[in-house]
Short mmCIF file of C-alpha atoms and ligand atoms in Angstrom, two decimals:
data_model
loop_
_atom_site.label_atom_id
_atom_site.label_comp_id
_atom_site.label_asym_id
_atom_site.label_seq_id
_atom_site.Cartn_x
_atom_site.Cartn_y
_atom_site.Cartn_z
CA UNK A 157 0.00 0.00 0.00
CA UNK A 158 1.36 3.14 -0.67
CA UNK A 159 1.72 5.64 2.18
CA UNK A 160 1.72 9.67 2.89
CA UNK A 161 5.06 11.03 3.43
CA UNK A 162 6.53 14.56 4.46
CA UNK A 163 9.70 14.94 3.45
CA UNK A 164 11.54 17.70 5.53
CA UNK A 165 14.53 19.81 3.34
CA UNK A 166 13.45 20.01 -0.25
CA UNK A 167 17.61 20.40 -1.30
CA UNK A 168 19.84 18.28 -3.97
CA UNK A 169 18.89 15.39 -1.90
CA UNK A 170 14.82 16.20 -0.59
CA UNK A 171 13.82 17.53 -3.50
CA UNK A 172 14.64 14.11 -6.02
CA UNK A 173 13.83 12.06 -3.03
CA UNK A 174 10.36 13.40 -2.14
CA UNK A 175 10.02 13.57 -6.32
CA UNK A 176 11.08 9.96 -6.98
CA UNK A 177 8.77 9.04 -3.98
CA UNK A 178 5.76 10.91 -5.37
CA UNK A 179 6.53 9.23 -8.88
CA UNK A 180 6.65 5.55 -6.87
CA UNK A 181 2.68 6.17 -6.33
CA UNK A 182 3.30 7.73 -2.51
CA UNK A 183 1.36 11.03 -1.38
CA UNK A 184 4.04 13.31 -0.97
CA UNK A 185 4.40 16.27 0.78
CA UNK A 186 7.39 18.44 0.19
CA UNK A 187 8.34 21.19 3.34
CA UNK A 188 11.14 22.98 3.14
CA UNK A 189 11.85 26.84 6.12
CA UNK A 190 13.11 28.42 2.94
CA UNK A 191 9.64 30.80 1.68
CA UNK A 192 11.83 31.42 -1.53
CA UNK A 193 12.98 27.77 -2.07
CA UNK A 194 8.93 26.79 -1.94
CA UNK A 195 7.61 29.71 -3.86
CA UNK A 196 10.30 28.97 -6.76
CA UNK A 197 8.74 25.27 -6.32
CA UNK A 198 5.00 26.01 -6.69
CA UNK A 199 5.17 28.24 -9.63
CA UNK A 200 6.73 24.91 -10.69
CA UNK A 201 10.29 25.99 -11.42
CA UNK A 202 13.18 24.21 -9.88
CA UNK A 203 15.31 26.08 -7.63
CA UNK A 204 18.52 23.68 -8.66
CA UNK A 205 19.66 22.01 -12.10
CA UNK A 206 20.02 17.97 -11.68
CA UNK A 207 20.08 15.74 -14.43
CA UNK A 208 16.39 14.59 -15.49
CA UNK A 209 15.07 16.62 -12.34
CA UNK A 210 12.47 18.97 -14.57
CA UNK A 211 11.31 15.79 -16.48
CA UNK A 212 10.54 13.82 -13.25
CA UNK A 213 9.03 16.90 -11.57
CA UNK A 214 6.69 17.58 -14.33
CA UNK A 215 6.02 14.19 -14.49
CA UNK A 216 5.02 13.95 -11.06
CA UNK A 217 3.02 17.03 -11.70
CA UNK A 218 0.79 15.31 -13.97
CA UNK A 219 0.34 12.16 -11.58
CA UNK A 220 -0.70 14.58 -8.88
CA UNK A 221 0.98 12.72 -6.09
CA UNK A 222 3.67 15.54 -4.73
CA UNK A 223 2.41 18.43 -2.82
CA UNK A 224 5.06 21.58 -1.82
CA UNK A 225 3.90 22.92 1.26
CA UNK A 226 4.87 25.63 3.97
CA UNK A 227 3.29 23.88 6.58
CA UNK A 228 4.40 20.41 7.65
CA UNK A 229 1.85 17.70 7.16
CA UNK A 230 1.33 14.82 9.79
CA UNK A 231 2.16 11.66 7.85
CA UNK A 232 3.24 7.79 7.86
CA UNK A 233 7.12 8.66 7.28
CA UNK A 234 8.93 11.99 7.98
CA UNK A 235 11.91 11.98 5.95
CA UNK A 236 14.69 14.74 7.09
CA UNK A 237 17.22 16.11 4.54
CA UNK A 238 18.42 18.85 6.13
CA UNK A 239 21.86 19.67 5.82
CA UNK A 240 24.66 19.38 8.51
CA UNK A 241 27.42 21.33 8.31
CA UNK A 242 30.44 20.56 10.05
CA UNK A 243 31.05 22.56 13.69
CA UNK A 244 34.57 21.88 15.60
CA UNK A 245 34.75 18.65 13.24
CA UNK A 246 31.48 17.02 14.14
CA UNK A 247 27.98 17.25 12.78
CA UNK A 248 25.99 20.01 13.37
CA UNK A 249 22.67 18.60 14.52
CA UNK A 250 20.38 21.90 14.53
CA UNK A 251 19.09 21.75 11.38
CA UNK A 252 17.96 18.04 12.06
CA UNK A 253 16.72 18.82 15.67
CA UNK A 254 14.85 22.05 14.70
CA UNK A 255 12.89 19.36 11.74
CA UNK A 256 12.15 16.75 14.66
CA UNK A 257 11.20 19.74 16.86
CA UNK A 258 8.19 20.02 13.87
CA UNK A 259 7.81 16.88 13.42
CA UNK A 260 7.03 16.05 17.51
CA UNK A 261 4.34 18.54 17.16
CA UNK A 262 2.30 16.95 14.33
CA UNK A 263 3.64 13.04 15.44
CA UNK A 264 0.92 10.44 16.03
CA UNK A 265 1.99 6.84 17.38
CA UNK A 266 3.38 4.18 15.25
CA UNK A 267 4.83 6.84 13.30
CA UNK A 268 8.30 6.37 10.96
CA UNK A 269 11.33 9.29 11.47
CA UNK A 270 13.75 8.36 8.63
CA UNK A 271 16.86 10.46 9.27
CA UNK A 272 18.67 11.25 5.20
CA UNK A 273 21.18 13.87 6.66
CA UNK A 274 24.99 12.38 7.08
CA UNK A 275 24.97 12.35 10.58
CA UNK A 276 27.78 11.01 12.45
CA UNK A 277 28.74 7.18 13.61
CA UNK A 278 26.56 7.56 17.23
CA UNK A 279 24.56 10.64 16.28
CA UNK A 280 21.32 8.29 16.02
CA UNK A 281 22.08 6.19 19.08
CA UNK A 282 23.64 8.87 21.49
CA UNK A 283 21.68 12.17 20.77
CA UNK A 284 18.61 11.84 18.26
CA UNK A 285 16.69 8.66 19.31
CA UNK A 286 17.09 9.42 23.01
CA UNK A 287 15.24 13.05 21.91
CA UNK A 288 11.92 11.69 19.76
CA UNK A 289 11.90 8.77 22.72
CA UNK A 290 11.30 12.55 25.04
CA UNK A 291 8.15 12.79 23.44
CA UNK A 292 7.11 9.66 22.09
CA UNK A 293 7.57 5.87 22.76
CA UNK A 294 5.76 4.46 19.82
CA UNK A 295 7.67 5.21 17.18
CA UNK A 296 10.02 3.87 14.03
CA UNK A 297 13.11 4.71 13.43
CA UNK A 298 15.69 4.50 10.41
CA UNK A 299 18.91 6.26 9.79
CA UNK A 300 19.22 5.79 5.55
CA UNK A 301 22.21 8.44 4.29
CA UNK A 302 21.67 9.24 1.11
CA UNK A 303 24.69 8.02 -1.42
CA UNK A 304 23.56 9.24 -5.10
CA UNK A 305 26.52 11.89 -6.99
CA UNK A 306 25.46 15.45 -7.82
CA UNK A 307 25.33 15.40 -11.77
CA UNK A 308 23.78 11.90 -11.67
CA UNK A 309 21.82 11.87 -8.39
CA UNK A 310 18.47 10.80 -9.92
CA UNK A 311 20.39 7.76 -11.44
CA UNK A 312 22.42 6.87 -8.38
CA UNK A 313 19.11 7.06 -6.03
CA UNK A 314 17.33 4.67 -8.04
CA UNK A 315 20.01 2.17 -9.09
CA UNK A 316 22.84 2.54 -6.03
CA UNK A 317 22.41 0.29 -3.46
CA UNK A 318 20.60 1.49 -0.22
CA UNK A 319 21.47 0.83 3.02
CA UNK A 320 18.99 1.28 6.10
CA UNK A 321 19.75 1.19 9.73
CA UNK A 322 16.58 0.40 11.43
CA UNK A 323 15.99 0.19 15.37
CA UNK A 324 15.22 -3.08 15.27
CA UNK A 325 13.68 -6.00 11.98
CA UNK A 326 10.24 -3.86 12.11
CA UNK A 327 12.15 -0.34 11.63
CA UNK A 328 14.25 -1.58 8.79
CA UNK A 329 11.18 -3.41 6.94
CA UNK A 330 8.68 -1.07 6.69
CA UNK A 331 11.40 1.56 6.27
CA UNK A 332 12.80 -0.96 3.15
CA UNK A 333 9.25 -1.08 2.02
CA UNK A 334 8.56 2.53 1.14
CA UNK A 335 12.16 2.94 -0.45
CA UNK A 336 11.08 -0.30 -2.93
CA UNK A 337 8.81 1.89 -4.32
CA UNK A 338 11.75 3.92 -6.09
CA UNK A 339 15.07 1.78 -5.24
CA UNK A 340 15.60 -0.59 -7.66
CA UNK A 341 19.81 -1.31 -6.35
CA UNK A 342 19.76 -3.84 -4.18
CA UNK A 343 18.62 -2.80 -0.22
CA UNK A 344 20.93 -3.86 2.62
CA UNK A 345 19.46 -3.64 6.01
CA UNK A 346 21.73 -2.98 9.52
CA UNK A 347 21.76 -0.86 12.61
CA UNK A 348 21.49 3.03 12.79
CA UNK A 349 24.81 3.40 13.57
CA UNK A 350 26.69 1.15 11.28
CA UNK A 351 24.59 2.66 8.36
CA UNK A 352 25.40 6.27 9.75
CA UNK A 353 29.48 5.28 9.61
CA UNK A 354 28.90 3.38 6.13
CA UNK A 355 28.40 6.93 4.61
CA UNK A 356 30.98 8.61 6.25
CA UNK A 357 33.65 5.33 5.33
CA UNK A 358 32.74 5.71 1.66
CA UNK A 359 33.61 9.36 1.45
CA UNK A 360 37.00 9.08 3.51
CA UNK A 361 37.48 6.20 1.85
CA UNK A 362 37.40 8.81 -1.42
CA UNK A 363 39.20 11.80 0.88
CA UNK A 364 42.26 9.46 1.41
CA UNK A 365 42.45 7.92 -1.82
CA UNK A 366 42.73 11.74 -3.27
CA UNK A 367 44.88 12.75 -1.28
CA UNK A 368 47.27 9.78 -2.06
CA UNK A 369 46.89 11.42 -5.47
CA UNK A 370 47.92 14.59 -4.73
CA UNK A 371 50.96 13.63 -2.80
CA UNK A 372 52.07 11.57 -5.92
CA UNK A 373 51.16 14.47 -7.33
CA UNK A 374 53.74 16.73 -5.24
CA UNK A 375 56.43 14.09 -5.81
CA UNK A 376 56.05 14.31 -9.80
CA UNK A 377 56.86 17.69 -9.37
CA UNK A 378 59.85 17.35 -7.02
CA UNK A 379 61.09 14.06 -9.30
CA UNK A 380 60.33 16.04 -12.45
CA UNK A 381 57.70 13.45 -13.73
CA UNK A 382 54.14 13.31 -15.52
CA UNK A 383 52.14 11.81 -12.55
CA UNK A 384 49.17 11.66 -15.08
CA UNK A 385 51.49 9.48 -16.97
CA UNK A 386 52.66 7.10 -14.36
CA UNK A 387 49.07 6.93 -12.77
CA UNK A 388 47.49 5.96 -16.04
CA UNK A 389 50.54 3.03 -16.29
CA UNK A 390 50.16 1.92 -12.58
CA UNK A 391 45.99 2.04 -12.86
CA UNK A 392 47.02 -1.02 -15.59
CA UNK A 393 47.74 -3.24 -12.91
CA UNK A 394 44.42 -5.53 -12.18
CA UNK A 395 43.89 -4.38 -8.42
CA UNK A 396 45.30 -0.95 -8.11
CA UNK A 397 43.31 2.39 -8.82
CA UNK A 398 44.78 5.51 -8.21
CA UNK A 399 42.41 8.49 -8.55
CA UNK A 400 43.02 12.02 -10.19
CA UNK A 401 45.22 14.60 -8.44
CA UNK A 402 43.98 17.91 -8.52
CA UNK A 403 43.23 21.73 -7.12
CA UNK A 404 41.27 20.08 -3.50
CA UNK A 405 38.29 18.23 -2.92
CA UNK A 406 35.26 20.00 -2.83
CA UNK A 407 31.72 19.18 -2.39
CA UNK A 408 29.16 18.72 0.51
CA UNK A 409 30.75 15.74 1.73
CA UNK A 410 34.26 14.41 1.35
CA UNK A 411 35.33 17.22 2.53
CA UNK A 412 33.73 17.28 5.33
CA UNK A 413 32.23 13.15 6.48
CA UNK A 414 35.98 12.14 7.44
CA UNK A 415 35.84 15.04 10.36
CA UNK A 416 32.78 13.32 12.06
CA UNK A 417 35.41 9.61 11.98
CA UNK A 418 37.72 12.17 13.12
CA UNK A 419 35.86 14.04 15.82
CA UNK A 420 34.37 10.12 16.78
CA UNK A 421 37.82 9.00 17.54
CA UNK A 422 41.17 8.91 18.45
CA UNK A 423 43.00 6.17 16.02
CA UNK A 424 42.22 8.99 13.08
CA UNK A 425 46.11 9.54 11.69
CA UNK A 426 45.29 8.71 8.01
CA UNK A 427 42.04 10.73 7.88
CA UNK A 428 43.65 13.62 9.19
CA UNK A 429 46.64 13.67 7.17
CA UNK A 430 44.65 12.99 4.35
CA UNK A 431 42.17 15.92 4.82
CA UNK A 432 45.21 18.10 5.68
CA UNK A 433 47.00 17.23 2.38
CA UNK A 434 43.60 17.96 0.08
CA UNK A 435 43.11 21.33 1.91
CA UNK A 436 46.84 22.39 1.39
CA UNK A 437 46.09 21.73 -2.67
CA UNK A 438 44.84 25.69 -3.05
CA UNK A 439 47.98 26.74 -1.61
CA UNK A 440 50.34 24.37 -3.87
CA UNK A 441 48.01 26.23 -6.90
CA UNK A 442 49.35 29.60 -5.08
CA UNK A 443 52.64 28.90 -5.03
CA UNK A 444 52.88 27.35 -8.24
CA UNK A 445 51.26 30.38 -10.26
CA UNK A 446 53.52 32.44 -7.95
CA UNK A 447 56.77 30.68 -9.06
CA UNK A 448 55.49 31.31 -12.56
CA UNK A 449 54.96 34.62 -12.50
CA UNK A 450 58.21 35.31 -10.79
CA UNK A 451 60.27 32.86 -13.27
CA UNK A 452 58.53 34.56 -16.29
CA UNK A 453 59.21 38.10 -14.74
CA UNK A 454 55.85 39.49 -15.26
CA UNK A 455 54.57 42.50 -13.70
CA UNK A 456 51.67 43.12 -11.89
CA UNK A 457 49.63 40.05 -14.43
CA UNK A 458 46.29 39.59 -14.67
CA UNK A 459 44.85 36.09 -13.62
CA UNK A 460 41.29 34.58 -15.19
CA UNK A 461 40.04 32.06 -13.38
CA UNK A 462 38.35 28.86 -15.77
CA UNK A 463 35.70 27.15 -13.04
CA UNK A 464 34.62 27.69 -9.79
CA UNK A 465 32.26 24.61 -9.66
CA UNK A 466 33.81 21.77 -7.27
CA UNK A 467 34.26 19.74 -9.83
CA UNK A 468 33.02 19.48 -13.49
CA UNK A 469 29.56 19.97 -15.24
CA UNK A 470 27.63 21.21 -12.09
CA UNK A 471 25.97 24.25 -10.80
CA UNK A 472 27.19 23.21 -7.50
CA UNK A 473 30.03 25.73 -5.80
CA UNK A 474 29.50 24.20 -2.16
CA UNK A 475 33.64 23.84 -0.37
CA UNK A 476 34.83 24.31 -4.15
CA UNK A 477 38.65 24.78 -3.68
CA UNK A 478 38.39 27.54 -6.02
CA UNK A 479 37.12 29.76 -3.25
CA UNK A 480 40.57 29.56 -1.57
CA UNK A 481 42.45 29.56 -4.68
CA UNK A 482 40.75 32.84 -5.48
CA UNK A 483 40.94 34.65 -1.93
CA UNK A 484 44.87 33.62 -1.85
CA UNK A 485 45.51 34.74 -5.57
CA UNK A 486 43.29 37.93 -4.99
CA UNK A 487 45.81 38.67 -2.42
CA UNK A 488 48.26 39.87 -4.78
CA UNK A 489 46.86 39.89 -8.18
CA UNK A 490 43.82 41.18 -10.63
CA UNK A 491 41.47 37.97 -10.79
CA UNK A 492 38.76 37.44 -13.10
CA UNK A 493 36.31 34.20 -12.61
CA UNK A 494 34.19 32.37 -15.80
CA UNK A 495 32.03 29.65 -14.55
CA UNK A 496 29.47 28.63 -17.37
CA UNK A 497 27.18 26.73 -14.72
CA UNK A 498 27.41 28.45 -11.40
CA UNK A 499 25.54 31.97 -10.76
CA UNK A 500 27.02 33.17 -7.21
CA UNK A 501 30.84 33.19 -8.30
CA UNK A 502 32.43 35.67 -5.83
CA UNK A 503 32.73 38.40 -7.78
CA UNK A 504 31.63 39.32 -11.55
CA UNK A 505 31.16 35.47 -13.41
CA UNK A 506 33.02 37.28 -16.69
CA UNK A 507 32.10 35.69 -20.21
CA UNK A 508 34.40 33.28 -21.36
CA UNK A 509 35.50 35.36 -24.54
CA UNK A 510 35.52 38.04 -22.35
CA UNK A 511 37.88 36.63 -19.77
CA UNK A 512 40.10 34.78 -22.48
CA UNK A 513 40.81 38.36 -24.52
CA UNK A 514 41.76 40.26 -21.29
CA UNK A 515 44.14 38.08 -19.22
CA UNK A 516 47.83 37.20 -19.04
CA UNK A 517 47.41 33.59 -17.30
CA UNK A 518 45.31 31.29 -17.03
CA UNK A 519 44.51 29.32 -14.14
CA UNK A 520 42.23 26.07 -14.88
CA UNK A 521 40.45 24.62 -11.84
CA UNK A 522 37.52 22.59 -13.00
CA UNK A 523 37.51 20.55 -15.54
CA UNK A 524 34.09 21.60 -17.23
CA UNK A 525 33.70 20.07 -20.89
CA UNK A 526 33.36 23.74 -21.64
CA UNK A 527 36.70 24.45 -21.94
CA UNK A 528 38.23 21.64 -24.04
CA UNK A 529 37.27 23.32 -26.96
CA UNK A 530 39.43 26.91 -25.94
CA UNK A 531 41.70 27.29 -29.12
CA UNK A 532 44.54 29.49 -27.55
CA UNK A 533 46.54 30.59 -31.08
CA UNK A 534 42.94 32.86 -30.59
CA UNK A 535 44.37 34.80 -27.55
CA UNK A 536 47.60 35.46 -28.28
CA UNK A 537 47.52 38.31 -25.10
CA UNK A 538 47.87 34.70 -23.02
CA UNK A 539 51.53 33.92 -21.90
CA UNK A 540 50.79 31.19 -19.18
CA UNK A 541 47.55 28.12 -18.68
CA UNK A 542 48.15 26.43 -15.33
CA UNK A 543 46.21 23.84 -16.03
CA UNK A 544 45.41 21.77 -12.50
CA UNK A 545 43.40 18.95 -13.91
CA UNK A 546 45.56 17.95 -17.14
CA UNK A 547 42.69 19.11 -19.22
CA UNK A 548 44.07 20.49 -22.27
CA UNK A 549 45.73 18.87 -25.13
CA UNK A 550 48.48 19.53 -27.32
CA UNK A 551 45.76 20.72 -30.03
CA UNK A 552 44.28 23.27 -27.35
CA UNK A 553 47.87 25.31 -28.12
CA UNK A 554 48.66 24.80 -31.96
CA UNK A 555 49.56 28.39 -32.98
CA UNK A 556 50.13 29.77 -29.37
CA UNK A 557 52.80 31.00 -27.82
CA UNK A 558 51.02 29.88 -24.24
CA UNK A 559 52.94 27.96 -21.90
CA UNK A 560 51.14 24.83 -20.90
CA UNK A 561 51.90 24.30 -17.02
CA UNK A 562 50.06 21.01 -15.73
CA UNK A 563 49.90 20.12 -11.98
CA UNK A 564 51.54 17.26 -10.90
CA UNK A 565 54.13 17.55 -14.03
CA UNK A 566 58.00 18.24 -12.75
CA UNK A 567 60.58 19.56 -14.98
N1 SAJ B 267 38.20 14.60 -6.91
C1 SAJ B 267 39.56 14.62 -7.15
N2 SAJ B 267 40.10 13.52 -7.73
C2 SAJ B 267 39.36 12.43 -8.09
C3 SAJ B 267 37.99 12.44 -7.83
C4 SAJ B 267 37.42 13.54 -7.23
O1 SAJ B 267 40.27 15.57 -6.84
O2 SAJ B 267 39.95 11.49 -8.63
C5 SAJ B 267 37.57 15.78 -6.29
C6 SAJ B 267 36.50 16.43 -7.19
O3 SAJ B 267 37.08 17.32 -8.10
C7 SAJ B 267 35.64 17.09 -6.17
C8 SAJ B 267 35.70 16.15 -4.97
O4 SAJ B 267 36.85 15.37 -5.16
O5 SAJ B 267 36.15 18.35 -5.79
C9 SAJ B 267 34.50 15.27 -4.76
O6 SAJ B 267 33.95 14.84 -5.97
P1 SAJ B 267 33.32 13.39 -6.21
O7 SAJ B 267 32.76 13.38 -7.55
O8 SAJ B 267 34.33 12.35 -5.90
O9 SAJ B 267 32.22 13.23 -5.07
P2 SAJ B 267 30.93 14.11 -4.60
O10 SAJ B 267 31.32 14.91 -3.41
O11 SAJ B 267 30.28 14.81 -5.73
O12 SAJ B 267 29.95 12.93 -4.10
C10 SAJ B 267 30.40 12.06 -3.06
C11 SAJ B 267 30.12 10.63 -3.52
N3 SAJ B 267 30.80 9.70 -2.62
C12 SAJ B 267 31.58 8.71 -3.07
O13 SAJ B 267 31.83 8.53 -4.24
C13 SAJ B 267 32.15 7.80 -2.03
C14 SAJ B 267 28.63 10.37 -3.56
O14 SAJ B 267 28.35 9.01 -3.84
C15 SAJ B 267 28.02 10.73 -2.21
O15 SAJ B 267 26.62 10.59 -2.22
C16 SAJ B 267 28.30 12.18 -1.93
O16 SAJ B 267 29.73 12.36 -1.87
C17 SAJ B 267 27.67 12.50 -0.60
O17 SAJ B 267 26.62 13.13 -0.62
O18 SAJ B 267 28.17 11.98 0.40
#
């Protein structure tokens, strides 16, 4: 039978959940504090781009099963994606208590909380069961992280396998039950905190496997070799594979989950290291353009920025490393940004053409399709393309004079 569901945060992860929910024959009801966020939503625009998002939420229009409300309905399953950003290294529970604080005033008995929010390991168990057990006894509970990729969330929710962690059987079945009516990957059942550290192991797992990346990265440089090279060779061998170095990790997560393994205990040498070595990346950018500019003797240069997206073909800027790159070049030099996807770049977002005909250097820090097309024999004003994620190509520079300076490439 299908049920009535409020989901609570109607962001890159609410919003396709409550939508794929609603298509899965469930009476949804989306809630979200933001007025703007649910007055963009029922003139039925979207307030975010997603792949296949507008087809799905017209679709779901038509069936006439998802309803965008200001005021939180009572319902079978309360489903909280709220974010929580990171305080002193752990996770910063008010968004998700201020959402329960709704939900207790609307909750009947026999009731289902489903918590979506990365939380960390003993979140559930130490601080947000004990508070709905304050005001009710008769309740279900599930902790169910989401795991789906911005750029290909709609396809990762559906197809990625799901992992709940339910009080007890009952908690995880009925929980399992609604999510069959969108999951199709396979659905893994286990307790609230192992599925609350599953989600943070899978992004450090990611953090420290990056960072190993840009250390080999670092050594390239000092070793004066092509680490791009010498990954792509070593990634031949049948069980190793070494990721992509590059400008930092960005994102709402890696950046961010291995803190709450951190902040959850003391054998955490690797995370932090690895965290520590991503989040130095914007400075090696720094003090590579630097020694650039200063071998090349130019004078007061002009910089243009190519991406401030965390990483390619999204709208999403959220812990991009181009922030820092930008505040610690802006320090000492004329910076101009082009993003093609993301609105809110920190200053002007300058045209591409624009950008290209009025700076000296170029700095590349995401890899956005976009730019492998740039022809630079068409800007011959450009003397220098740092190019941090070995994006262009010998045919990028036939008829420049540019110098072509890739990260992770020694002399
Ligand atoms: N990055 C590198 N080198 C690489 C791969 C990525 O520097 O080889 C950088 C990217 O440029 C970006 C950052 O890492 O700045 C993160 O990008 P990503 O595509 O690896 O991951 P996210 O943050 O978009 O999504 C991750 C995913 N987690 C894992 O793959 C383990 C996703 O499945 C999660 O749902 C999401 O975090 C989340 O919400 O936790």
């Amino acid at each position: 039978m299908k049920k009535k569901v409020s989901v609570l945060g109607l962001g890159y992860i609410g919003l396709p959940t409550a939508l794929l929910l609603a298509k899965g024959g469930n009476q949804v009801f989306g809630y979200d504090v933001d007025e703007r966020k649910i007055g963009i939503l029922k003139k039925g625009l979207l307030p975010f781009e997603e792949k296949g998002l507008k087809e799905l939420f017209s679709q779901v229009k038509r069936i006439g099963t998802f309803f965008v409300t200001d005021t939180l309905q009572s319902a079978d399953f309360y489903i909280i994606a709220v974010p929580t950003p990171q305080i002193h290294h752990e996770a910063d529970l008010k968004y998700v208590f201020s959402a329960l604080a709704k939900v207790k005033k609307i909750f009947k008995n026999d009731q289902t909380i489903v918590i979506e929010s990365t939380v960390g390991p003993e979140d559930c168990q130490r601080k947000i069961i004990p508070y709905i057990k304050k005001f009710t006894q008769k309740f279900y509970f599930a902790s169910c992280p989401e795991r789906a990729i911005p750029g290909n969330t709609l396809y990762e929710m559906i197809h990625n396998a799901r992992i709940i962690g339910g009080i007890d059987k009952e908690d995880c079945a009925k929980v399992k039950r609604l999510y069959s009516t969108f999951v199709k990957g396979e659905i893994f059942t286990t307790t609230p905190t192992i599925a609350s550290t599953c989600k943070v192991m899978e992004n450090s797992f990611r953090d420290v496997n990056i960072a190993l990346a840009n250390e080999f990265a670092q050594i390239a440089e000092d070793l004066g070799f092509n680490v791009w090279e010498a990954i792509e060779l070593a990634n031949k061998h049948l069980r190793v594979k070494i990721l992509q170095p590059g400008p930092g990790v960005g994102g709402h997560c890696i950046p961010i989950d291995p803190w709450f393994l951190v902040a959850a205990s003391k054998n955490n040498d690797l995370l932090t290291i690895s965290r520590n070595i991503n989040d130095y990346m914007p400075s090696h950018v720094l003090k590579a353009v630097k020694g650039l500019i200063q071998k090349n003797g130019l004078k007061s240069p002009k910089i243009g920025i190519l991406g401030y997206a965390y990483k390619k073909n999204v709208d999403d800027a959220r812990e991009t490393p181009a922030k820092e790159v930008i505040r610690l070049l802006k320090r000492k030099f004329r910076v101009l940004v082009n993003d093609p996807y993301v609105s809110s770049v920190p200053q002007q977002n300058t045209g591409l053409h624009k950008l290209l005909t009025t700076v000296d250097i170029v700095v590349l820090l995401t890899n956005h399709d976009v730019y492998r097309q740039i022809s630079f024999k068409k800007y011959p004003n450009i003397l220098l393309v740092y190019d941090s994620h070995n994006l262009f190509k010998k045919g990028n520079f036939r008829g420049s004079q540019a110098q072509h300076i890739v990260l992770g490439v020694g002399e």
